[in-house]
PDB file of C-alpha atoms and ligand atoms in Angstrom:
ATOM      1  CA  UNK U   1      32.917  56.499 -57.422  1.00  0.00           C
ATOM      2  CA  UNK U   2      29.578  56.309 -59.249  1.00  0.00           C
ATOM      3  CA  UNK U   3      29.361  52.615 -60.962  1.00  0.00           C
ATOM      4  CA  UNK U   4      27.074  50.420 -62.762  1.00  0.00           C
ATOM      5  CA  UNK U   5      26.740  46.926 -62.772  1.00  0.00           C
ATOM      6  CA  UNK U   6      25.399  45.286 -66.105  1.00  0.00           C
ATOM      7  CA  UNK U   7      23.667  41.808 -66.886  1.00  0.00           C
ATOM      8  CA  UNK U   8      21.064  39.875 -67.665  1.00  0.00           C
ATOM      9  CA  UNK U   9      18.597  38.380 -64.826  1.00  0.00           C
ATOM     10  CA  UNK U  10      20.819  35.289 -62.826  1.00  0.00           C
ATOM     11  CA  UNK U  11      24.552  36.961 -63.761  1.00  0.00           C
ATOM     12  CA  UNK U  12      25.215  37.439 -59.791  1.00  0.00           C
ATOM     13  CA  UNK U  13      24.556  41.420 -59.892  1.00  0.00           C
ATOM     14  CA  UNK U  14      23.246  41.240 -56.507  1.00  0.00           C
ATOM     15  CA  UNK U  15      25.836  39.010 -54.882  1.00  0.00           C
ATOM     16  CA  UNK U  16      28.817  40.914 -56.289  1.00  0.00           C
ATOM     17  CA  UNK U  17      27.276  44.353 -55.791  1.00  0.00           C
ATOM     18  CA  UNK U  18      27.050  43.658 -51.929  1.00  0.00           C
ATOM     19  CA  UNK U  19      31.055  43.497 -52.294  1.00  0.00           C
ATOM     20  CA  UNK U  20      31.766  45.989 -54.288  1.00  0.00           C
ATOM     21  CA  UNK U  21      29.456  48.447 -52.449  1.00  0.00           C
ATOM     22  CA  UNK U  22      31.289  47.524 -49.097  1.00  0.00           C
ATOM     23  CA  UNK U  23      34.534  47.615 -50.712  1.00  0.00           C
ATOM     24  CA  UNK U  24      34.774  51.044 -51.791  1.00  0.00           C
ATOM     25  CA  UNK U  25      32.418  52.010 -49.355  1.00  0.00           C
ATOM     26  CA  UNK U  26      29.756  53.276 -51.396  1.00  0.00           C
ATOM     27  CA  UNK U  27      25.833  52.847 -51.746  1.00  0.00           C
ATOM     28  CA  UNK U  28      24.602  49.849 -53.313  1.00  0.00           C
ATOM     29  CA  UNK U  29      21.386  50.854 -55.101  1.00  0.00           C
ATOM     30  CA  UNK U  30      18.985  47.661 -56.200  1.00  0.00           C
ATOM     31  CA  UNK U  31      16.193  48.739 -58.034  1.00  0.00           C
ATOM     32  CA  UNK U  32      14.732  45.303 -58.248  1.00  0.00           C
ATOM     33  CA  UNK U  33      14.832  45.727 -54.497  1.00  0.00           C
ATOM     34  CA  UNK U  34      13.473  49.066 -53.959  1.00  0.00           C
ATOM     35  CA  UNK U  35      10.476  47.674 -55.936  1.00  0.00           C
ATOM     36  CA  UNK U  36       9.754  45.004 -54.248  1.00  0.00           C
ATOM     37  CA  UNK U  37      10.145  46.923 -50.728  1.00  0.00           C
ATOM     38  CA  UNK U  38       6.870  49.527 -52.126  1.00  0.00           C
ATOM     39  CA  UNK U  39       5.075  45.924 -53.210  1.00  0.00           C
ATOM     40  CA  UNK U  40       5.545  44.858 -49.828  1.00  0.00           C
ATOM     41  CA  UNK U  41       4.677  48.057 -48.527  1.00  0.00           C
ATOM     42  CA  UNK U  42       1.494  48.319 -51.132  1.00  0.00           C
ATOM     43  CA  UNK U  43       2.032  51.770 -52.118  1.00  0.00           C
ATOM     44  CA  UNK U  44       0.720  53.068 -55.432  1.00  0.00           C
ATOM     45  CA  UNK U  45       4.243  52.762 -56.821  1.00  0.00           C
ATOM     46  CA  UNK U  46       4.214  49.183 -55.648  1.00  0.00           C
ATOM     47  CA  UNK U  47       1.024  48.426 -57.187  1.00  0.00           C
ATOM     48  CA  UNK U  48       1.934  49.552 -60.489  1.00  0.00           C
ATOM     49  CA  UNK U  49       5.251  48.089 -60.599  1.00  0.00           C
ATOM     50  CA  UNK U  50       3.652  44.433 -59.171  1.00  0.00           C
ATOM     51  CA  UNK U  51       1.917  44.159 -62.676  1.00  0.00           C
ATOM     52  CA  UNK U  52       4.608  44.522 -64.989  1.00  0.00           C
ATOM     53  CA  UNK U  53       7.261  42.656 -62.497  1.00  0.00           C
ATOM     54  CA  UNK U  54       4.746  39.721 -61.898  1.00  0.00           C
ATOM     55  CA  UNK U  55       4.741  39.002 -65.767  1.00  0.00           C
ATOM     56  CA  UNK U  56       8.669  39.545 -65.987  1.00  0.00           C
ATOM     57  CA  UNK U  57       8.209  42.539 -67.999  1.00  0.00           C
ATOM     58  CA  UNK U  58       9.780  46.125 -67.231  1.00  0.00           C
ATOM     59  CA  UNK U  59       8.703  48.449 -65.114  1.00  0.00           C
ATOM     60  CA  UNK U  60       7.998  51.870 -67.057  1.00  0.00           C
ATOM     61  CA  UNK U  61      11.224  53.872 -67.230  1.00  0.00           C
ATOM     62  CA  UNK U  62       9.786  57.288 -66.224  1.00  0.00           C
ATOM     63  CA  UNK U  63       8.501  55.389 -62.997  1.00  0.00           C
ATOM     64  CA  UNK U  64      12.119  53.842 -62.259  1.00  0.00           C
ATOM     65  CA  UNK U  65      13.637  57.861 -63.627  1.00  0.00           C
ATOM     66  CA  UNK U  66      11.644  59.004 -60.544  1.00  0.00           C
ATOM     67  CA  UNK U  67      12.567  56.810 -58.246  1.00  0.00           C
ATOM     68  CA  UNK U  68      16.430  56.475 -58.566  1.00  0.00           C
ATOM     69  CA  UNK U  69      16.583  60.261 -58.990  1.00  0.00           C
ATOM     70  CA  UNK U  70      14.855  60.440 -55.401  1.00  0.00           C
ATOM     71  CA  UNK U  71      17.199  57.927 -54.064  1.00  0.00           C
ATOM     72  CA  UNK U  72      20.896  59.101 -54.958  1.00  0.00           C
ATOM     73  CA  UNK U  73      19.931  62.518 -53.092  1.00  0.00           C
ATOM     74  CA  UNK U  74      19.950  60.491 -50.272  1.00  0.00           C
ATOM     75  CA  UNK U  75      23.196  61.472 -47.955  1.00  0.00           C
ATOM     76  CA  UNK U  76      23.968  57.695 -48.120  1.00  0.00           C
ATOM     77  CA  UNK U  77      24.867  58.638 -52.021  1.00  0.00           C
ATOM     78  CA  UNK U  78      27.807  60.927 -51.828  1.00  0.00           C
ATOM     79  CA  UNK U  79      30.411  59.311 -51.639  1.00  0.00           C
ATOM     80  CA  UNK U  80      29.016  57.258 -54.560  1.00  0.00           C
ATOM     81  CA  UNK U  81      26.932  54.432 -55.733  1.00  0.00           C
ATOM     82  CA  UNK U  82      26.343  51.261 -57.260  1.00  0.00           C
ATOM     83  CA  UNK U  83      23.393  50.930 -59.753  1.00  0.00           C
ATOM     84  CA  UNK U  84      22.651  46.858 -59.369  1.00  0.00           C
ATOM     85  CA  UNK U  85      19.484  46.797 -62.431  1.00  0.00           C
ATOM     86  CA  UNK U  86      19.474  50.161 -63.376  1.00  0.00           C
ATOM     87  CA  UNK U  87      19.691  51.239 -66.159  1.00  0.00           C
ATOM     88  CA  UNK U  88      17.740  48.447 -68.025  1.00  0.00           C
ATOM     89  CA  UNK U  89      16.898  50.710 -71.245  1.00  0.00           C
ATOM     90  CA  UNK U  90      18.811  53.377 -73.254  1.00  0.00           C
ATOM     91  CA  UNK U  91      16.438  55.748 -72.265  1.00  0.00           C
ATOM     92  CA  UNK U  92      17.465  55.546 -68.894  1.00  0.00           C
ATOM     93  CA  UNK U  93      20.632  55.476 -69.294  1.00  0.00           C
ATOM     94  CA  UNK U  94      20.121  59.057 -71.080  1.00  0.00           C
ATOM     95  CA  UNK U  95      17.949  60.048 -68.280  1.00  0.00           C
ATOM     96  CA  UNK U  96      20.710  58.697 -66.168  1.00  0.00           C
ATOM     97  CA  UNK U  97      23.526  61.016 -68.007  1.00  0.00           C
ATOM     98  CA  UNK U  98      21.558  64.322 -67.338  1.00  0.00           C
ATOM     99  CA  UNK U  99      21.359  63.975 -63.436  1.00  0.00           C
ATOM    100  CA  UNK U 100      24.858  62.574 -63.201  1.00  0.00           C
ATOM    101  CA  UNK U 101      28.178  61.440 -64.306  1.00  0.00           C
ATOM    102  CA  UNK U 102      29.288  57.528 -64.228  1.00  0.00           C
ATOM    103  CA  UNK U 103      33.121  56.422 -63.951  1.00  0.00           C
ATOM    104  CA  UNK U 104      32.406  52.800 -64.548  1.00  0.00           C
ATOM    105  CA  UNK U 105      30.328  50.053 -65.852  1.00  0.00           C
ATOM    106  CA  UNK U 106      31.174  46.688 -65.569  1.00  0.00           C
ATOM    107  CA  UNK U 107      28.790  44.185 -67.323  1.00  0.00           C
ATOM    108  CA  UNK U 108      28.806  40.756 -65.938  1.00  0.00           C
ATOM    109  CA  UNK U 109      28.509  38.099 -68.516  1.00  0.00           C
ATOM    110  CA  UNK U 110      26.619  34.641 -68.297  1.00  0.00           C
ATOM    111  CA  UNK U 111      25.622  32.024 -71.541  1.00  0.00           C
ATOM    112  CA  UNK U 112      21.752  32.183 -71.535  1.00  0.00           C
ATOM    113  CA  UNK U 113      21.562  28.455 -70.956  1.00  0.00           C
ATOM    114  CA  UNK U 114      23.343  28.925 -67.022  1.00  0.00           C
ATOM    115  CA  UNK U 115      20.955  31.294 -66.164  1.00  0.00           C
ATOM    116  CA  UNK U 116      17.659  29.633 -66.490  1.00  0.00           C
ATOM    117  CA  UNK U 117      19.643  27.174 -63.844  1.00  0.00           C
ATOM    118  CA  UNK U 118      20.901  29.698 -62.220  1.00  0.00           C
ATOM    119  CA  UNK U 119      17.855  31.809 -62.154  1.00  0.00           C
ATOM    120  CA  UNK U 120      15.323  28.723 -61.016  1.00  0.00           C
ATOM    121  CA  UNK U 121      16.930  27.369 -58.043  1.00  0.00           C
ATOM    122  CA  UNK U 122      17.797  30.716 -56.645  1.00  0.00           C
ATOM    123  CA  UNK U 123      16.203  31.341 -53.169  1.00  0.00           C
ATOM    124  CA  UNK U 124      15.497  34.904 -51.447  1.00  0.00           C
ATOM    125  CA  UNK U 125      15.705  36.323 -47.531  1.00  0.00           C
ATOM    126  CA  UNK U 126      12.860  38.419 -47.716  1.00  0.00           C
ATOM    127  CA  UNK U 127      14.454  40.095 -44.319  1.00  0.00           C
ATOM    128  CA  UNK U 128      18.141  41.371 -45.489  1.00  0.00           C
ATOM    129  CA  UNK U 129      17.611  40.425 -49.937  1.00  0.00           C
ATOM    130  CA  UNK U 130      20.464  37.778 -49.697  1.00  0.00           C
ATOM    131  CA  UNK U 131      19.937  35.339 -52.401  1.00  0.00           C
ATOM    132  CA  UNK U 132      21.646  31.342 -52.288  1.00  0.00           C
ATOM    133  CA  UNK U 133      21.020  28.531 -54.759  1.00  0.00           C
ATOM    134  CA  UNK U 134      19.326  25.008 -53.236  1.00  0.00           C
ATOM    135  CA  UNK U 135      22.204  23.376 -55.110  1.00  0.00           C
ATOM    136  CA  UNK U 136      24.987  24.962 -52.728  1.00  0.00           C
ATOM    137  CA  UNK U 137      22.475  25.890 -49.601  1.00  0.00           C
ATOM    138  CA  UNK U 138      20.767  22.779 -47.588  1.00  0.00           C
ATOM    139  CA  UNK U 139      18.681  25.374 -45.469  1.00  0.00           C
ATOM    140  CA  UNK U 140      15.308  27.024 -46.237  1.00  0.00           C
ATOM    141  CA  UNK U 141      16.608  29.770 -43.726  1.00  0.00           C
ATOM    142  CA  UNK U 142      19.244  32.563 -43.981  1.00  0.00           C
ATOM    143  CA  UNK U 143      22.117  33.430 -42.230  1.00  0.00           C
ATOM    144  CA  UNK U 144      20.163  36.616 -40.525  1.00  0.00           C
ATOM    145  CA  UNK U 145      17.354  34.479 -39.756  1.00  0.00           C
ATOM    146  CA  UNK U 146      14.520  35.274 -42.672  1.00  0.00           C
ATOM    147  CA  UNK U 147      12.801  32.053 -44.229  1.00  0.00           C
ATOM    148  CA  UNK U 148      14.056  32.266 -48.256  1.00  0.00           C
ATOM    149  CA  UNK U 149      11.443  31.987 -50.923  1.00  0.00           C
ATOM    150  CA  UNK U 150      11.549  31.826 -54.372  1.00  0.00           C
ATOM    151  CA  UNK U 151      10.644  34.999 -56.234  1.00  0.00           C
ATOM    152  CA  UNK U 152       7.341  35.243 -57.687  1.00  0.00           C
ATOM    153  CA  UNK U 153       9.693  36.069 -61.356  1.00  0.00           C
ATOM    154  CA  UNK U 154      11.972  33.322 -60.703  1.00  0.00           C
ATOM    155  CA  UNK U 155       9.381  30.842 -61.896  1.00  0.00           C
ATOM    156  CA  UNK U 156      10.614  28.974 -65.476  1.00  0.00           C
ATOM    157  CA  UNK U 157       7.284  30.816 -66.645  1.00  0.00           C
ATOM    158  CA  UNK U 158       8.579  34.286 -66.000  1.00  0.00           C
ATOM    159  CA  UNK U 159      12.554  33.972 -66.490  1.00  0.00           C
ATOM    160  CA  UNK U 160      11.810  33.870 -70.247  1.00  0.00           C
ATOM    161  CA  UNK U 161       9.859  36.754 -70.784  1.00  0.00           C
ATOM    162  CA  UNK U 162      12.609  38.811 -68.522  1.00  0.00           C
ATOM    163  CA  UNK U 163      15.496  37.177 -70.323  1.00  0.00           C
ATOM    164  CA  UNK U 164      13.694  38.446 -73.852  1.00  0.00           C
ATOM    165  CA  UNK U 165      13.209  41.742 -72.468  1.00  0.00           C
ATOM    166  CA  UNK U 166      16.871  41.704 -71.201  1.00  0.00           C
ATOM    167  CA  UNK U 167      18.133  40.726 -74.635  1.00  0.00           C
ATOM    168  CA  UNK U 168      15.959  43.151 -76.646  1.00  0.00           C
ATOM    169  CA  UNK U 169      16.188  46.211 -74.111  1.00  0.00           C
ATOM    170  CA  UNK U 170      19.050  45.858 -71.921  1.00  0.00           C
ATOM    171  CA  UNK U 171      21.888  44.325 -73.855  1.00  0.00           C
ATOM    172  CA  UNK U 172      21.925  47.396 -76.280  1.00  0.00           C
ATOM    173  CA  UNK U 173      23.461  49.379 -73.088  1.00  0.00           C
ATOM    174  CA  UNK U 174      26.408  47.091 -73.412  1.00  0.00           C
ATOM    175  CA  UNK U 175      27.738  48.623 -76.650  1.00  0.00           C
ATOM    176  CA  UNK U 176      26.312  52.341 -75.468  1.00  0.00           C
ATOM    177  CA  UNK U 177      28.894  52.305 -72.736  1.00  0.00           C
ATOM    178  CA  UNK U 178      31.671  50.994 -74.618  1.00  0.00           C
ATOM    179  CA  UNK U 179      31.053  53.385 -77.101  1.00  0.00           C
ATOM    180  CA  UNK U 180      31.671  56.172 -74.354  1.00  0.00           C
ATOM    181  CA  UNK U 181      34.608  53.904 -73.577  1.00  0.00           C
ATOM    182  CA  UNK U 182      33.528  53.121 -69.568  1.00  0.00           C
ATOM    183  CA  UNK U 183      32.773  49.480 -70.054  1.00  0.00           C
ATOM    184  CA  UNK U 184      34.698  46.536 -68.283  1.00  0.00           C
ATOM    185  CA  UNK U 185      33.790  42.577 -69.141  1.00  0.00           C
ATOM    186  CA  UNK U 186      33.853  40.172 -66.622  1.00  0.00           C
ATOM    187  CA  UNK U 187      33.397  36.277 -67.182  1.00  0.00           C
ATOM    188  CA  UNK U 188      30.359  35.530 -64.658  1.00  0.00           C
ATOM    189  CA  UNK U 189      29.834  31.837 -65.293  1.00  0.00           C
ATOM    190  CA  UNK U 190      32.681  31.353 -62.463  1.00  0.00           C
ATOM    191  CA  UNK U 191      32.458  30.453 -58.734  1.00  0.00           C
ATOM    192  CA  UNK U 192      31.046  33.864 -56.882  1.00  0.00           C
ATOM    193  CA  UNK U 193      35.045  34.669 -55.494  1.00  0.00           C
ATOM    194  CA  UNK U 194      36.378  34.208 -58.714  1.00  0.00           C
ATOM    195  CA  UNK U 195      33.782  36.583 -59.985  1.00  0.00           C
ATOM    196  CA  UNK U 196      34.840  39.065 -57.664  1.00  0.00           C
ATOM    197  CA  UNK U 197      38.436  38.824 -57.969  1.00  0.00           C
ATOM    198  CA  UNK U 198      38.377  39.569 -61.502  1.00  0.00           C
ATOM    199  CA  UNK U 199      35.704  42.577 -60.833  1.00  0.00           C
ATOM    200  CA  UNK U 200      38.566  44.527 -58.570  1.00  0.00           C
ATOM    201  CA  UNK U 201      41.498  43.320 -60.607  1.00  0.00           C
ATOM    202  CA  UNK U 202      39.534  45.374 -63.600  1.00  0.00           C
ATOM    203  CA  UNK U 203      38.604  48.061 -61.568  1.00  0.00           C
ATOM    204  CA  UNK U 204      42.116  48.704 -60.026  1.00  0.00           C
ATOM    205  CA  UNK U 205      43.559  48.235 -63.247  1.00  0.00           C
TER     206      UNK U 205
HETATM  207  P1  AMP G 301      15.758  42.523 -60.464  1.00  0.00           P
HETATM  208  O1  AMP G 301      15.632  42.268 -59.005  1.00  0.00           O
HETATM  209  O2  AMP G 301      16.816  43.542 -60.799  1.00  0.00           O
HETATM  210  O3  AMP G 301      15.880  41.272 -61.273  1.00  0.00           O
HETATM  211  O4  AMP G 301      14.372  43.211 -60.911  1.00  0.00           O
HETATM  212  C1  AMP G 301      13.136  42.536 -60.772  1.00  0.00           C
HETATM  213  C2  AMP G 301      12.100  43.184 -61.660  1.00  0.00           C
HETATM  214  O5  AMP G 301      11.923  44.554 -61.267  1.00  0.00           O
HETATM  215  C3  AMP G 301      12.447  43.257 -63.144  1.00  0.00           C
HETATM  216  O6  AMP G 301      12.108  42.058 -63.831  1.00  0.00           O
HETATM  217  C4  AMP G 301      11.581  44.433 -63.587  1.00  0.00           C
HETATM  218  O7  AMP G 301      10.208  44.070 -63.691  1.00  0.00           O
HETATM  219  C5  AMP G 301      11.705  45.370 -62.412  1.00  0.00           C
HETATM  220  N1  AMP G 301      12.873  46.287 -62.549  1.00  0.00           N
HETATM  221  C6  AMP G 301      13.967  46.366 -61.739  1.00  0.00           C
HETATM  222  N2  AMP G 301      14.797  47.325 -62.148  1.00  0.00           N
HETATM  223  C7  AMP G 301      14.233  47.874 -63.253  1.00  0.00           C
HETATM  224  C8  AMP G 301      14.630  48.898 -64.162  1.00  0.00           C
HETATM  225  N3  AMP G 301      15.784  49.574 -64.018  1.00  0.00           N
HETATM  226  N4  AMP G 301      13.776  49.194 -65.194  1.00  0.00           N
HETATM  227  C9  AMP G 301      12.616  48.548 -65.347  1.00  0.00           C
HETATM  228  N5  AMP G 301      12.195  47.558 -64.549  1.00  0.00           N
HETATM  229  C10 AMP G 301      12.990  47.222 -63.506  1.00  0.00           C
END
């Protein structure tokens, strides 16, 4: 099973990824998170990624190419994967297509207007990547212990720049995949389980 999960910045990609990955017991592959793990780590990677991501812009495709094609070697990857951000551009998405085959992409689908909400009060563990909203989460720590923070590129500043980008670079990939006829819709501006019950009913269907 080798999926993607499409949507702009805020849709829940994350959240419903983690459930979908442990559901069909597959890898769930975050570039946003591998990033930010080589910023942490200050490797050259990280470095070069840190200036694009700090301004909300993308990272350049032949850098994220590279990366992803390193990561679903990893044993982890056989009996599939999730791609949670990736890809972000038709270019690689066509990059994508000549190291592997996907079954199915399921783009999530948010009003812009709910995500700059959604987007602004979200919260990070900076130990395990889970991500809560203030308006639903009283705590400043998660479940696994980590003190949340708010993403550098969760700052109103930031989230319009990447919702621009998303619109003028990512959205394209929505009619590229229905064109190949692998594309499933889901309604995203609905409670998280709702989300995900209508994610399996699509993909069981
Ligand atoms: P995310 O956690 O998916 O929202 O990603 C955070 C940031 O990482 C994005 O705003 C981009 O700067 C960068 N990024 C993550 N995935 C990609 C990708 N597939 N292509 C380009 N940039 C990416």
């Amino acid at each position: 099973m080798k999926m993607i999960l499409l949507g702009p910045p805020g849709a829940g990609k994350g959240t419903q990824a983690k459930g979908i990955a442990a559901r069909y017991g597959i890898a769930h592959i975050s570039t946003g998170d591998m990033l930010r793990a080589e910023v942490r780590e200050g490797t050259p990677l990280g470095r070069e990624a840190k200036s694009y991501m700090d301004k909300g812009q993308l990272v350049p495709d032949e850098v994220i190419i590279g990366m992803v094609k390193n990561r679903i070697a990893a044993p982890d990857c056989e009996k599939g994967f999730l791609f949670d951000g990736f890809p972000r551009t038709i270019a690689q998405a066509e990059a994508l297509e000549k190291i592997t085959d996907i079954d199915r992409v399921v783009d999530i689908e948010v009003p812009d207007e709910r995500l700059i909400a959604r987007i602004s009060g979200r919260r990070m563990c900076p130990l395990c990547g889970a991500t809560y909203h203030v308006s639903t989460y009283g705590s400043d720590k998660c479940s696994c212990g980590g003190v949340l923070y708010q993403r550098d590129d969760d700052r109103a500043e930031t989230v319009a720049v990447r919702l621009t980008e998303y619109h003028k670079k990512t959205a394209p990939l929505i009619d590229y995949y229905a064109q190949k006829g692998k594309l499933l819709t889901v309604n995203g501006d609905a409670p998280v389980d709702a989300v995900a019950d209508e994610i399996a009913r699509e993909l069981d269907a």
